[in-house]
PDB file of C-alpha atoms in Angstrom:
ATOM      1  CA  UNK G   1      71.972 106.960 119.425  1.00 52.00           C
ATOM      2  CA  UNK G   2      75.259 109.299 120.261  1.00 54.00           C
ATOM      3  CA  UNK G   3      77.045 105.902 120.550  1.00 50.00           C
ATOM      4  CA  UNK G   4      76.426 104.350 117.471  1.00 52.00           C
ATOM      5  CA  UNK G   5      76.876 108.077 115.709  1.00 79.00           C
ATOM      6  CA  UNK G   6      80.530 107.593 117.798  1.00 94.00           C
ATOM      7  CA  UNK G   7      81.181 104.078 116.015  1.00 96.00           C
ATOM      8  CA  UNK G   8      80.050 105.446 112.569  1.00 96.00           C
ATOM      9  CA  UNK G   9      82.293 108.257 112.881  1.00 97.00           C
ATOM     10  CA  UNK G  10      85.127 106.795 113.936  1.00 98.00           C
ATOM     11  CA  UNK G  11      84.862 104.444 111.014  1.00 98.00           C
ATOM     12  CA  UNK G  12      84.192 108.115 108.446  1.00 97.00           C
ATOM     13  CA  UNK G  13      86.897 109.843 109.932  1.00 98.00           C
ATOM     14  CA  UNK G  14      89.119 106.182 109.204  1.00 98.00           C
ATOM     15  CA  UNK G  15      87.508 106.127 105.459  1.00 98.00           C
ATOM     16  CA  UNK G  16      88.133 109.688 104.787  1.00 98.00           C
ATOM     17  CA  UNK G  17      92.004 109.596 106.004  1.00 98.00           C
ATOM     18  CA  UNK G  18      93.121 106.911 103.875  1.00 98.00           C
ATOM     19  CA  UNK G  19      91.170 108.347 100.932  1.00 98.00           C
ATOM     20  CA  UNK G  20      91.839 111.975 101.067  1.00 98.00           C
ATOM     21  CA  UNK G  21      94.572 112.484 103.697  1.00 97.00           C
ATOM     22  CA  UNK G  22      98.431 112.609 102.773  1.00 98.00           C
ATOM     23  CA  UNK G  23      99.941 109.660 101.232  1.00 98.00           C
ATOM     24  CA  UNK G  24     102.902 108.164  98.940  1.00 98.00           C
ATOM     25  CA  UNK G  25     100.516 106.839  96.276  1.00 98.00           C
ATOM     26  CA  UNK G  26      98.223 109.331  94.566  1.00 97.00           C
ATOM     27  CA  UNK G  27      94.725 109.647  95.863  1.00 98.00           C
ATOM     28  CA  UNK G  28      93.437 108.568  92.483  1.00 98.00           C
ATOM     29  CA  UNK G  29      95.181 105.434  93.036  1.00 97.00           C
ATOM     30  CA  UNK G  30      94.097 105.135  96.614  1.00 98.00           C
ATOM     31  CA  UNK G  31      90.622 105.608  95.377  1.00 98.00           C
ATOM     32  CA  UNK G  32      90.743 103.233  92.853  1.00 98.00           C
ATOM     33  CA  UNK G  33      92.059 100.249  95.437  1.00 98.00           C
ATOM     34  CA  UNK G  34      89.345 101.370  97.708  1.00 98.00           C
ATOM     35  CA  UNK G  35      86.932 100.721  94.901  1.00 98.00           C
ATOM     36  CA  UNK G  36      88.709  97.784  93.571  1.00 98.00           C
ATOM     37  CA  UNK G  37      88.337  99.020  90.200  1.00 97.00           C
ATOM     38  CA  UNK G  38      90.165 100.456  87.413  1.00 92.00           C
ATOM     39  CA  UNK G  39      93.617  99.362  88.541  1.00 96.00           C
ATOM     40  CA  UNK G  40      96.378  98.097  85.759  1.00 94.00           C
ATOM     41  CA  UNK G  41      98.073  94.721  85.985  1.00 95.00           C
ATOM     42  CA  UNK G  42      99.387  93.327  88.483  1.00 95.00           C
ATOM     43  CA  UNK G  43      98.110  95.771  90.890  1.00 97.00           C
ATOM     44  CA  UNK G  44      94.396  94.567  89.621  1.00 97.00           C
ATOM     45  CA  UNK G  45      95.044  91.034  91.039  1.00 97.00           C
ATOM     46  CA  UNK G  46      96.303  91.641  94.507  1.00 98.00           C
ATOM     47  CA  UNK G  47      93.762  94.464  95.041  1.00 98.00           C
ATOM     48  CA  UNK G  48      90.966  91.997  93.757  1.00 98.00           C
ATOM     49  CA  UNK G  49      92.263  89.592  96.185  1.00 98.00           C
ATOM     50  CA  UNK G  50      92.298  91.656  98.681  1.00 98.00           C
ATOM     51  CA  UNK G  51      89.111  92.950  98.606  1.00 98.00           C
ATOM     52  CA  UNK G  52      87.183  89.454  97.566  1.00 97.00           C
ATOM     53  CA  UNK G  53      89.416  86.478  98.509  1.00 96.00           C
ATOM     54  CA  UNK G  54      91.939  87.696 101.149  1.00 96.00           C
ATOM     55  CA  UNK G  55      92.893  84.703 102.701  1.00 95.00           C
ATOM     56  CA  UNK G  56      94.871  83.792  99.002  1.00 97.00           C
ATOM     57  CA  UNK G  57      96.747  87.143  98.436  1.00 97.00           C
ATOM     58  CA  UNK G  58     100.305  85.074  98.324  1.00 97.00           C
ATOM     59  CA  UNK G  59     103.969  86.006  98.718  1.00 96.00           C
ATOM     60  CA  UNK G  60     103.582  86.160  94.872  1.00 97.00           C
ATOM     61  CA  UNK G  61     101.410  88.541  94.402  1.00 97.00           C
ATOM     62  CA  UNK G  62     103.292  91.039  96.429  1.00 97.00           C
ATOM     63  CA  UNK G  63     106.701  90.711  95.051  1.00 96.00           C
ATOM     64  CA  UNK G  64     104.682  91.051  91.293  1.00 97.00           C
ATOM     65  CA  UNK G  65     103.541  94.585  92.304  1.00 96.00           C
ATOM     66  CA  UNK G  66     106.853  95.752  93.486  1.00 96.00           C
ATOM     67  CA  UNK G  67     108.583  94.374  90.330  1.00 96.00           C
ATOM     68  CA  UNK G  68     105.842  96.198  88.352  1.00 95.00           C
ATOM     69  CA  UNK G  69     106.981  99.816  90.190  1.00 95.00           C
ATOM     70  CA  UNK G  70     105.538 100.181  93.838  1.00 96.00           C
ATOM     71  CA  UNK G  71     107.255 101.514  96.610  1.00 97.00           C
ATOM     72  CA  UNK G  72     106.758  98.865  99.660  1.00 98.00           C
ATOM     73  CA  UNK G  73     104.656 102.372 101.283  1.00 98.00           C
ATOM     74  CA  UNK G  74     102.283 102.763  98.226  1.00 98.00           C
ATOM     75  CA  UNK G  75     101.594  99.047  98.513  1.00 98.00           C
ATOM     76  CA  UNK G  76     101.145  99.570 102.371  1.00 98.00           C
ATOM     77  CA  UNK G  77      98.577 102.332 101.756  1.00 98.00           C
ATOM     78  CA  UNK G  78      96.948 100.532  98.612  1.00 98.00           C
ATOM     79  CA  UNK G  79      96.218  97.356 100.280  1.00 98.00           C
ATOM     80  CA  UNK G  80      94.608  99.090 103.786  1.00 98.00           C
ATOM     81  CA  UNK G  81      92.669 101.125 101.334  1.00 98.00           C
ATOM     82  CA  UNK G  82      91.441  97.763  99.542  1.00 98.00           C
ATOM     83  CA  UNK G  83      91.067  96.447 103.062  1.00 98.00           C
ATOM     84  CA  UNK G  84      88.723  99.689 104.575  1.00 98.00           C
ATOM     85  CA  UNK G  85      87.008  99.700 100.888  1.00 98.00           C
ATOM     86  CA  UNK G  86      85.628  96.669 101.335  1.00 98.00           C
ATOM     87  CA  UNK G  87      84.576  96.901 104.706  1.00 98.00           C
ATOM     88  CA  UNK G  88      82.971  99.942 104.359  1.00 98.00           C
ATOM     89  CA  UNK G  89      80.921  98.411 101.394  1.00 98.00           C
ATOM     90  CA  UNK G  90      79.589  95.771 103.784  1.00 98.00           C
ATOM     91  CA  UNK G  91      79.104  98.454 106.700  1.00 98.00           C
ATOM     92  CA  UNK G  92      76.865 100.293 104.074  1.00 97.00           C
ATOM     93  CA  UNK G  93      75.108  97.216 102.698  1.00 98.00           C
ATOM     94  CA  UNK G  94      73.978  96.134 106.181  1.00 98.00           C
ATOM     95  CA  UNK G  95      72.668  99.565 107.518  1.00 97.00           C
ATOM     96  CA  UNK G  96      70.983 100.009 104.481  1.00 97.00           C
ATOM     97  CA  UNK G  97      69.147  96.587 104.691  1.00 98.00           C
ATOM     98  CA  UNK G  98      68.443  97.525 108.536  1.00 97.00           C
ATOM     99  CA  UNK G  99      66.784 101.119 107.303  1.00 97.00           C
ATOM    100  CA  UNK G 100      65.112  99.090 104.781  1.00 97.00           C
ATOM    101  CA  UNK G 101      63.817  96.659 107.374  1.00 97.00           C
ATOM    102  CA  UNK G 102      62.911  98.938 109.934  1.00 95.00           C
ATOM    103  CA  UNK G 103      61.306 101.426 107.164  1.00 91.00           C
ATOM    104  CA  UNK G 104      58.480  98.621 105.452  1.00 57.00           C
ATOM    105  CA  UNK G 105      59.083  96.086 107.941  1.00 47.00           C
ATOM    106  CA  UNK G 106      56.959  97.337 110.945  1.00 54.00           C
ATOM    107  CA  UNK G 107      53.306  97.161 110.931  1.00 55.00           C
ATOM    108  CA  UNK G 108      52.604 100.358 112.696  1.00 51.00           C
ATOM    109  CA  UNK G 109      54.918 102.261 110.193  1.00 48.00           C
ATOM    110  CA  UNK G 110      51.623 103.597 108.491  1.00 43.00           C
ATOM    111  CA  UNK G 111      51.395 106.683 110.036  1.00 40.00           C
TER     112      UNK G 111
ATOM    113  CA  UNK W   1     105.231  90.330 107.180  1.00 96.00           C
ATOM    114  CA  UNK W   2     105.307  90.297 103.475  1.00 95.00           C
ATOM    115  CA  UNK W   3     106.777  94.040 103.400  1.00 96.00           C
ATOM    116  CA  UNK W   4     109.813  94.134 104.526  1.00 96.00           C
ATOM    117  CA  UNK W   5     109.004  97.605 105.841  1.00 97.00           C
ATOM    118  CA  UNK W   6     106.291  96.261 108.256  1.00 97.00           C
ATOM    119  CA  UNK W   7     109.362  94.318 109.927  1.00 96.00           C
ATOM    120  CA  UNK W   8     112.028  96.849 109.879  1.00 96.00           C
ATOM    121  CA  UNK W   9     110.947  99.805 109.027  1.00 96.00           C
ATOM    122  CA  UNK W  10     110.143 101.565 112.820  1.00 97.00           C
ATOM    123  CA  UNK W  11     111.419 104.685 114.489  1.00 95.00           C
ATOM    124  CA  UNK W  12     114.186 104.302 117.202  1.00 96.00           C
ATOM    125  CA  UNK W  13     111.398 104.967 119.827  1.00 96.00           C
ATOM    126  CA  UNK W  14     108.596 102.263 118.853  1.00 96.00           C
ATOM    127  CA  UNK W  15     111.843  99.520 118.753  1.00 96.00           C
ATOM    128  CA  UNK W  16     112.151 100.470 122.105  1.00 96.00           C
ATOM    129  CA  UNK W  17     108.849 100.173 122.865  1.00 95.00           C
ATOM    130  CA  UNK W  18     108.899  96.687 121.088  1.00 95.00           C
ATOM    131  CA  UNK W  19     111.791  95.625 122.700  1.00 96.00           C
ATOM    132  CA  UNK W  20     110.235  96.499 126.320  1.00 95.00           C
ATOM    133  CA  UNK W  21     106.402  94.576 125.040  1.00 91.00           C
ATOM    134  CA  UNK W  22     108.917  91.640 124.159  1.00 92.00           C
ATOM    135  CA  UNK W  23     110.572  91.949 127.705  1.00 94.00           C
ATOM    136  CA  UNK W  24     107.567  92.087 130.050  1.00 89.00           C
ATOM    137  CA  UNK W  25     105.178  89.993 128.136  1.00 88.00           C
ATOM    138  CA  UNK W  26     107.692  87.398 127.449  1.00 91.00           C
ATOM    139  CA  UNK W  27     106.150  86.813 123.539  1.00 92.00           C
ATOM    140  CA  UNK W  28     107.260  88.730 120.544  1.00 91.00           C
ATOM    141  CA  UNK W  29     104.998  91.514 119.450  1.00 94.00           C
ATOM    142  CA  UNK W  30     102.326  90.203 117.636  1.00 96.00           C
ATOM    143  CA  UNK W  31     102.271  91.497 113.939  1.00 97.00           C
ATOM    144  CA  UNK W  32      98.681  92.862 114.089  1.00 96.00           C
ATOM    145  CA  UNK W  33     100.169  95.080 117.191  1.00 95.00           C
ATOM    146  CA  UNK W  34     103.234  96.140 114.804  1.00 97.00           C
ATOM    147  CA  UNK W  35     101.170  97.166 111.795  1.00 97.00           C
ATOM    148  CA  UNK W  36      99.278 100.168 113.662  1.00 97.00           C
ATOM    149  CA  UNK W  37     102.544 101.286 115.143  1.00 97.00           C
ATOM    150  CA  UNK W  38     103.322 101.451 111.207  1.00 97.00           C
ATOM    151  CA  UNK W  39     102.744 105.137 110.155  1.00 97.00           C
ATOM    152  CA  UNK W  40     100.008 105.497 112.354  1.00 97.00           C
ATOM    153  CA  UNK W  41      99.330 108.489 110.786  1.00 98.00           C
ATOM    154  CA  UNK W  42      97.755 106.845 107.861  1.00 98.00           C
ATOM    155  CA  UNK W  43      95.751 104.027 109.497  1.00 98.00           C
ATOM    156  CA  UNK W  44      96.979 102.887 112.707  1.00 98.00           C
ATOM    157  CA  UNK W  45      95.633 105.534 114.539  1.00 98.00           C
ATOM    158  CA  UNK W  46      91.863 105.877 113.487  1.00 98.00           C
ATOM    159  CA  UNK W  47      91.848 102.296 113.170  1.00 98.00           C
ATOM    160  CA  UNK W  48      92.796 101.647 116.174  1.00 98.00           C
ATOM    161  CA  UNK W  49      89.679 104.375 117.450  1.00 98.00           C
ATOM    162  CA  UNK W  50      86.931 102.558 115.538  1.00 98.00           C
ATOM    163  CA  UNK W  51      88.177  99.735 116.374  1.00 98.00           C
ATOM    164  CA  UNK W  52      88.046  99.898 120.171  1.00 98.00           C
ATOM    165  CA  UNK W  53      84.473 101.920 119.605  1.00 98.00           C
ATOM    166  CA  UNK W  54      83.438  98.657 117.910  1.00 98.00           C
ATOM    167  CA  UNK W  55      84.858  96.238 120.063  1.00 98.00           C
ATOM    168  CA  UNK W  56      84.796  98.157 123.577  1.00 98.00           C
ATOM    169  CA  UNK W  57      82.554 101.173 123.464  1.00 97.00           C
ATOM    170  CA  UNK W  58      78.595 101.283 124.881  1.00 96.00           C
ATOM    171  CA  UNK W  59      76.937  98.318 123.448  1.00 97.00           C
ATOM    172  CA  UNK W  60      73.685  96.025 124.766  1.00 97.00           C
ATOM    173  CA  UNK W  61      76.544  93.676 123.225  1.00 98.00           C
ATOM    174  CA  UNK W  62      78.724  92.208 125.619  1.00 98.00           C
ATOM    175  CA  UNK W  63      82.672  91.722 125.379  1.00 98.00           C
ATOM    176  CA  UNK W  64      82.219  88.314 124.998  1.00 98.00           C
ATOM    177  CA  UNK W  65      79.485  88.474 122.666  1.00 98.00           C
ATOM    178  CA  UNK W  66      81.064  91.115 119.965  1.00 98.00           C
ATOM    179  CA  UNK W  67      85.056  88.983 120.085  1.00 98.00           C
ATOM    180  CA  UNK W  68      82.771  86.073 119.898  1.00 98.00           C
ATOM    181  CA  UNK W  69      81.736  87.846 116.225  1.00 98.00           C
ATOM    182  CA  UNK W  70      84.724  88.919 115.183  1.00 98.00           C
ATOM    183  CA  UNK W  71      86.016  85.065 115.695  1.00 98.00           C
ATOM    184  CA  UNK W  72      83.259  84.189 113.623  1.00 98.00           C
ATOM    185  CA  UNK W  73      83.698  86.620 111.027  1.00 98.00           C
ATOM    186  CA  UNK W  74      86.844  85.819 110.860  1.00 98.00           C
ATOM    187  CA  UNK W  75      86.806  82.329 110.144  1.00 98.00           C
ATOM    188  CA  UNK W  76      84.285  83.185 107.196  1.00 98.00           C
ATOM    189  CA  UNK W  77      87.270  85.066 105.913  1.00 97.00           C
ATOM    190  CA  UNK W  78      89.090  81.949 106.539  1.00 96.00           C
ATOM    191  CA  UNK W  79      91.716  84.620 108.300  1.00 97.00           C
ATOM    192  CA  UNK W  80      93.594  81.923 110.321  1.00 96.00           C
ATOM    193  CA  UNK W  81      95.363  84.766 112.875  1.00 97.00           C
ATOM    194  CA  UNK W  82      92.554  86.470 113.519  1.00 98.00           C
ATOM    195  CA  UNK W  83      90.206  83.115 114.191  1.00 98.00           C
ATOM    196  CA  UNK W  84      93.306  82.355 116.338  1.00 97.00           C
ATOM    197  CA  UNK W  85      93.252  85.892 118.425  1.00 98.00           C
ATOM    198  CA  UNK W  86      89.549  86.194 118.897  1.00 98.00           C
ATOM    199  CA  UNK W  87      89.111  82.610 119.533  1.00 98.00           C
ATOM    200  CA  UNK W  88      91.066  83.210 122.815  1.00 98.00           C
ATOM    201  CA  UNK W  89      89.389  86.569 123.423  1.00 98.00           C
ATOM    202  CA  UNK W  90      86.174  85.205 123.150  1.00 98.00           C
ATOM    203  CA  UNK W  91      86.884  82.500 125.456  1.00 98.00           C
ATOM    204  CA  UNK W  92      88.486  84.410 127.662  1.00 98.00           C
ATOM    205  CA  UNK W  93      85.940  86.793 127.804  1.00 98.00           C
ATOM    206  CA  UNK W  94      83.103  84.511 128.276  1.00 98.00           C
ATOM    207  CA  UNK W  95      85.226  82.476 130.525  1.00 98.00           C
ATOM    208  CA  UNK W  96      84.206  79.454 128.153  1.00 98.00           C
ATOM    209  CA  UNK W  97      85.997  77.771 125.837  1.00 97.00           C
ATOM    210  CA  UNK W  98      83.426  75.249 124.535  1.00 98.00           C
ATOM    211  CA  UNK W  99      80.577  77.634 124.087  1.00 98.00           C
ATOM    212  CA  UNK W 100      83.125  79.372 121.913  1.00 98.00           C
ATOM    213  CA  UNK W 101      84.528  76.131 120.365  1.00 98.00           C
ATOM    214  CA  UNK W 102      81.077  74.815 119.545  1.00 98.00           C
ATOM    215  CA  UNK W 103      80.203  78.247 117.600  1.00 98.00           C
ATOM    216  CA  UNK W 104      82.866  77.885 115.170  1.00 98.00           C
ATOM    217  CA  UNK W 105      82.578  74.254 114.476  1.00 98.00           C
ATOM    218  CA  UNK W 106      78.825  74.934 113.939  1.00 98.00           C
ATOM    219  CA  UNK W 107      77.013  77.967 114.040  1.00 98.00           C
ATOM    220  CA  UNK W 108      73.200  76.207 113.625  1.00 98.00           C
ATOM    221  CA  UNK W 109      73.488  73.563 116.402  1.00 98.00           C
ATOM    222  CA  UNK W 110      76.102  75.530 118.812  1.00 98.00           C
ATOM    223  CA  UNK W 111      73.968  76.017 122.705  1.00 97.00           C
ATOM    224  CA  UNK W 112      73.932  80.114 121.945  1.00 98.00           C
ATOM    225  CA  UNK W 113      71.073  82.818 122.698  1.00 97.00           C
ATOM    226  CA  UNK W 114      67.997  83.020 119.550  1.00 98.00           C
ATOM    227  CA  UNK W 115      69.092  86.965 118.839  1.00 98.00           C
ATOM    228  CA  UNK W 116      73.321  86.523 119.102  1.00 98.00           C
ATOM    229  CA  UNK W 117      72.917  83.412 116.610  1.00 98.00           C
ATOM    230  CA  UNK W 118      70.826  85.508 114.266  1.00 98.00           C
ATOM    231  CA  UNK W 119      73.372  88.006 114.202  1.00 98.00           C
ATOM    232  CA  UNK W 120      75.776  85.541 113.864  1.00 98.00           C
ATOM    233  CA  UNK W 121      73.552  84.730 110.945  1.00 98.00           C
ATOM    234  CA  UNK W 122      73.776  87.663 109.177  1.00 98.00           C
ATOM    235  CA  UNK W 123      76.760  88.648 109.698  1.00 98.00           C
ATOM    236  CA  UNK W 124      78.050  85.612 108.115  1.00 98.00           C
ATOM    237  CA  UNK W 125      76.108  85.835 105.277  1.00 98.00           C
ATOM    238  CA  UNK W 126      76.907  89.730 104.795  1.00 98.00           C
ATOM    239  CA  UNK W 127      81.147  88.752 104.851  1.00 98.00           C
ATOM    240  CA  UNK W 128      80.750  85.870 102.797  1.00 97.00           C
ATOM    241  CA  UNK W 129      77.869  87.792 100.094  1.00 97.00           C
ATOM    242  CA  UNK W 130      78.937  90.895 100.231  1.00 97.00           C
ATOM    243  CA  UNK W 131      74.943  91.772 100.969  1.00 97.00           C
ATOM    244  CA  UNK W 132      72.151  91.258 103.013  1.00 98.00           C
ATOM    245  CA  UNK W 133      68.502  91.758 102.426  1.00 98.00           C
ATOM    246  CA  UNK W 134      65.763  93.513 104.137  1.00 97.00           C
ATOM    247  CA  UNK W 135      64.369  90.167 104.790  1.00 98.00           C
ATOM    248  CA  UNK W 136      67.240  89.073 106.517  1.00 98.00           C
ATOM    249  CA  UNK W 137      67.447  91.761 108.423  1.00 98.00           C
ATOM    250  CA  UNK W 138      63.658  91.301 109.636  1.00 98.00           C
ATOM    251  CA  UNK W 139      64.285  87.603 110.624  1.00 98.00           C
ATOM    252  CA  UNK W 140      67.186  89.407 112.927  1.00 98.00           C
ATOM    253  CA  UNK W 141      64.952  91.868 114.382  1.00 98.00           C
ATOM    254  CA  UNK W 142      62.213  89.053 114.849  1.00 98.00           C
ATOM    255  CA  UNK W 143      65.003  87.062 116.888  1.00 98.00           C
ATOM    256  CA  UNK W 144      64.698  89.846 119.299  1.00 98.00           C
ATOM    257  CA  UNK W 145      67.816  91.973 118.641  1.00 98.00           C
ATOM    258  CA  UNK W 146      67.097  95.535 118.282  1.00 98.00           C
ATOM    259  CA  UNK W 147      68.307  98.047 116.104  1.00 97.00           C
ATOM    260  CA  UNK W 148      70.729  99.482 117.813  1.00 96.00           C
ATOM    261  CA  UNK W 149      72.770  96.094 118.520  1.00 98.00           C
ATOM    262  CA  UNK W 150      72.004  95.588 114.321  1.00 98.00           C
ATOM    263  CA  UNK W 151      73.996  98.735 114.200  1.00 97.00           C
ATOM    264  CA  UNK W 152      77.032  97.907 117.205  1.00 97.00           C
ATOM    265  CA  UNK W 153      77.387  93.786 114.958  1.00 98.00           C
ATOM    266  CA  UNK W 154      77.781  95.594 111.973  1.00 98.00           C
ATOM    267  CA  UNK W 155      80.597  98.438 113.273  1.00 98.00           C
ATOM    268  CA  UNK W 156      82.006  94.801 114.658  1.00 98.00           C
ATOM    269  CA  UNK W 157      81.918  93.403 111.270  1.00 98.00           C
ATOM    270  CA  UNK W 158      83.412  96.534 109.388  1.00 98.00           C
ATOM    271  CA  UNK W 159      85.967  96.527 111.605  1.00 98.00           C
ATOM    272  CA  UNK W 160      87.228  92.352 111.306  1.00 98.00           C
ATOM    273  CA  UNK W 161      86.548  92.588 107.534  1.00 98.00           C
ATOM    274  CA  UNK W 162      89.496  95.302 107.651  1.00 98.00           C
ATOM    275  CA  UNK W 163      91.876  93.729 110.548  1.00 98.00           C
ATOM    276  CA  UNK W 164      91.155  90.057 108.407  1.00 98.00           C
ATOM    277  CA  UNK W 165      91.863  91.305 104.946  1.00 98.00           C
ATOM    278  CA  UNK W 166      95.488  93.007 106.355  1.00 98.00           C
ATOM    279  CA  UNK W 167      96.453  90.208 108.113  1.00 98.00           C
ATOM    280  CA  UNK W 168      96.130  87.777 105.347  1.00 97.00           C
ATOM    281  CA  UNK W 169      96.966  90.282 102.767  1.00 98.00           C
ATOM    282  CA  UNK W 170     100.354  91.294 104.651  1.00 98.00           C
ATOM    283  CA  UNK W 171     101.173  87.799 105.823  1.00 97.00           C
ATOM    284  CA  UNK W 172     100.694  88.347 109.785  1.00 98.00           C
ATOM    285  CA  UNK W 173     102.700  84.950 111.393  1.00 97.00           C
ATOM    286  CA  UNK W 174     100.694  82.862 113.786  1.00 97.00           C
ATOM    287  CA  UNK W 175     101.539  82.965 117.359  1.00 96.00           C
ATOM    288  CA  UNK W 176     101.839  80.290 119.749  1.00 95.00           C
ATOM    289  CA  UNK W 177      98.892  79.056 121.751  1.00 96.00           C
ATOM    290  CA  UNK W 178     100.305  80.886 124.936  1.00 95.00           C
ATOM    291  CA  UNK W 179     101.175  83.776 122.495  1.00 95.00           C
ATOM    292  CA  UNK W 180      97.280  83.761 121.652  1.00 96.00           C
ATOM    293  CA  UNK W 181      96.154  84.280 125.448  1.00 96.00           C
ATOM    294  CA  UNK W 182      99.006  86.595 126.587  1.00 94.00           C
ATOM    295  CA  UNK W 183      97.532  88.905 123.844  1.00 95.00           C
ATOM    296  CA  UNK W 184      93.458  87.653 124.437  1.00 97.00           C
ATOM    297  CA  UNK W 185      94.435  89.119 128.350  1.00 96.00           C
ATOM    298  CA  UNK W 186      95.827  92.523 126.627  1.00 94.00           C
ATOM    299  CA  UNK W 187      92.601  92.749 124.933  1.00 96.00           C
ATOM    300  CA  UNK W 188      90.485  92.244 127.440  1.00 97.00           C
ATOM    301  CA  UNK W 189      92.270  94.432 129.532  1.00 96.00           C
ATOM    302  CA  UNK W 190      93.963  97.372 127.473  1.00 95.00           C
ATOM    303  CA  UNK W 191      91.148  97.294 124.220  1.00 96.00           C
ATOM    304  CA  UNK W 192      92.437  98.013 120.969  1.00 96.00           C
ATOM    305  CA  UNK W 193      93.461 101.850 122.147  1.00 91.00           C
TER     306      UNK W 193
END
């Protein structure tokens, strides 16, 4: 059990930097690409694509965000936070269907 | 990379240390390697920690089996780098290329163990989703896996559902097929450290 506290913590200590540690775009912002919600166009459509359909975030996107204001280092930080957001809602999801399972799911749970 | 920071924007020390990788390894350093050296303050360096928990800490998981997932994970991202690195991890790994090969082209039908498949399983549908049920969690555990490794393939899959998004969202360029294995036999021998 240590070792799977060690891989959840290492991915905490990850979530909580990016969120609440020292940055060039505001934490509110961080915290809304982390979410993906709440952001203004264009920001809104790369973070969206970042967090649901990665593999089309273009060239295009990109250069719209910088035109719209970003530093290339707030984009840096807003897309990784997109990037752990997402992850971390699928980490979640999947322990909480595995506490779920192993909660109801065993027959000698009845105690 | 799509920021022209990510390209130019390093210390005189990590060029060095670029220009020395570049020297010995005979490839360029991959981009995947260049965006932790990025400000590690802010993500390279805790990424690279959970990362190498994930992917090399204590698991009932082997090597093989946990690059094999984040291959598969990340060609349900469609993440065409990262398919391409842990593609040659994997095989390298398992010292099997068609095993891994036969995964990819078809998870259902590929000549894998009952328990990794299931995980496979899930883990697919999780990326792809965004959720999994209790259910399908059950039909895992009833393949034999146990709740720890539930636990190890989903720190695996946190950890590809970051490295995929950046590299596709950042634009990291594909390396050779040689450039592939020269960094598959860094992996397998450094971790992600």
């Amino acid at each position: 059990m240590a070792d799977e506290d060690k891989k959840r913590q290492a991915h905490r200590a990850l979530v909580d930097r990016v969120l609440n540690g020292e940055g060039r775009a505001s934490a509110e912002q961080r915290a809304r690409a982390f979410g993906n919600d709440g952001l203004s166009p264009p920001l809104d459509v790369l973070i969206g694509k970042v967090a649901d359909r990665p593999a089309q975030v273009t060239e295009e996107d990109l250069a719209a965000a910088k035109a719209s204001g970003c530093t290339e280092d707030e984009l840096f930080e807003l897309v990784i936070c997109a990037a752990v957001g997402q992850s971390a809602r699928l980490y979640e999801a999947g322990l909480a269907a595995l506490a779920e399972a192993t909660a109801k799911g065993r027959p000698d749970h009845a105690t | 990379m799509r920021l022209d920071t990510l390209n130019h924007g390093y210390g005189p020390g990590t060029r060095l240390l670029f220009a020395l990788i570049r020297l010995f390894s005979g490839h360029p350093v991959p981009d995947a390697a260049k965006l932790v050296f990025y400000r590690p303050d802010f993500y390279g360096a805790l990424a690279k920690e959970f990362t190498h928990e994930a992917m090399r800490g204590p698991s009932a998981w082997s090597v093989g089996d946990r690059e094999l997932m984040a291959a598969y994970v990340s060609k349900v991202n469609e993440s065409a780098f990262c398919v391409g690195a842990h593609t040659a991890t994997a095989r390298q790994a398992y010292q099997d290329g068609p095993r891994v090969a036969a995964v990819l082209a078809d998870l259902e039908s590929a000549p894998i163990e009952g328990p990794l498949r299931a995980t496979l399983r899930m883990l697919g549908k999780l990326t792809r989703e965004g959720k999994v049920s209790a259910g399908d969690m059950r039909e895992v555990l009833a393949a034999g896996v146990s709740p720890q490794q539930v636990k190890d393939a989903l720190a695996v899959c946190a950890a590809f559902n970051t490295t995929d998004r950046l590299a596709d969202a950042f634009g990291f360029e594909l390396l050779s097929p040689e450039g592939f294995e020269a960094g598959a036999k860094y992996l397998l021998k450094r971790g992600y450290r």
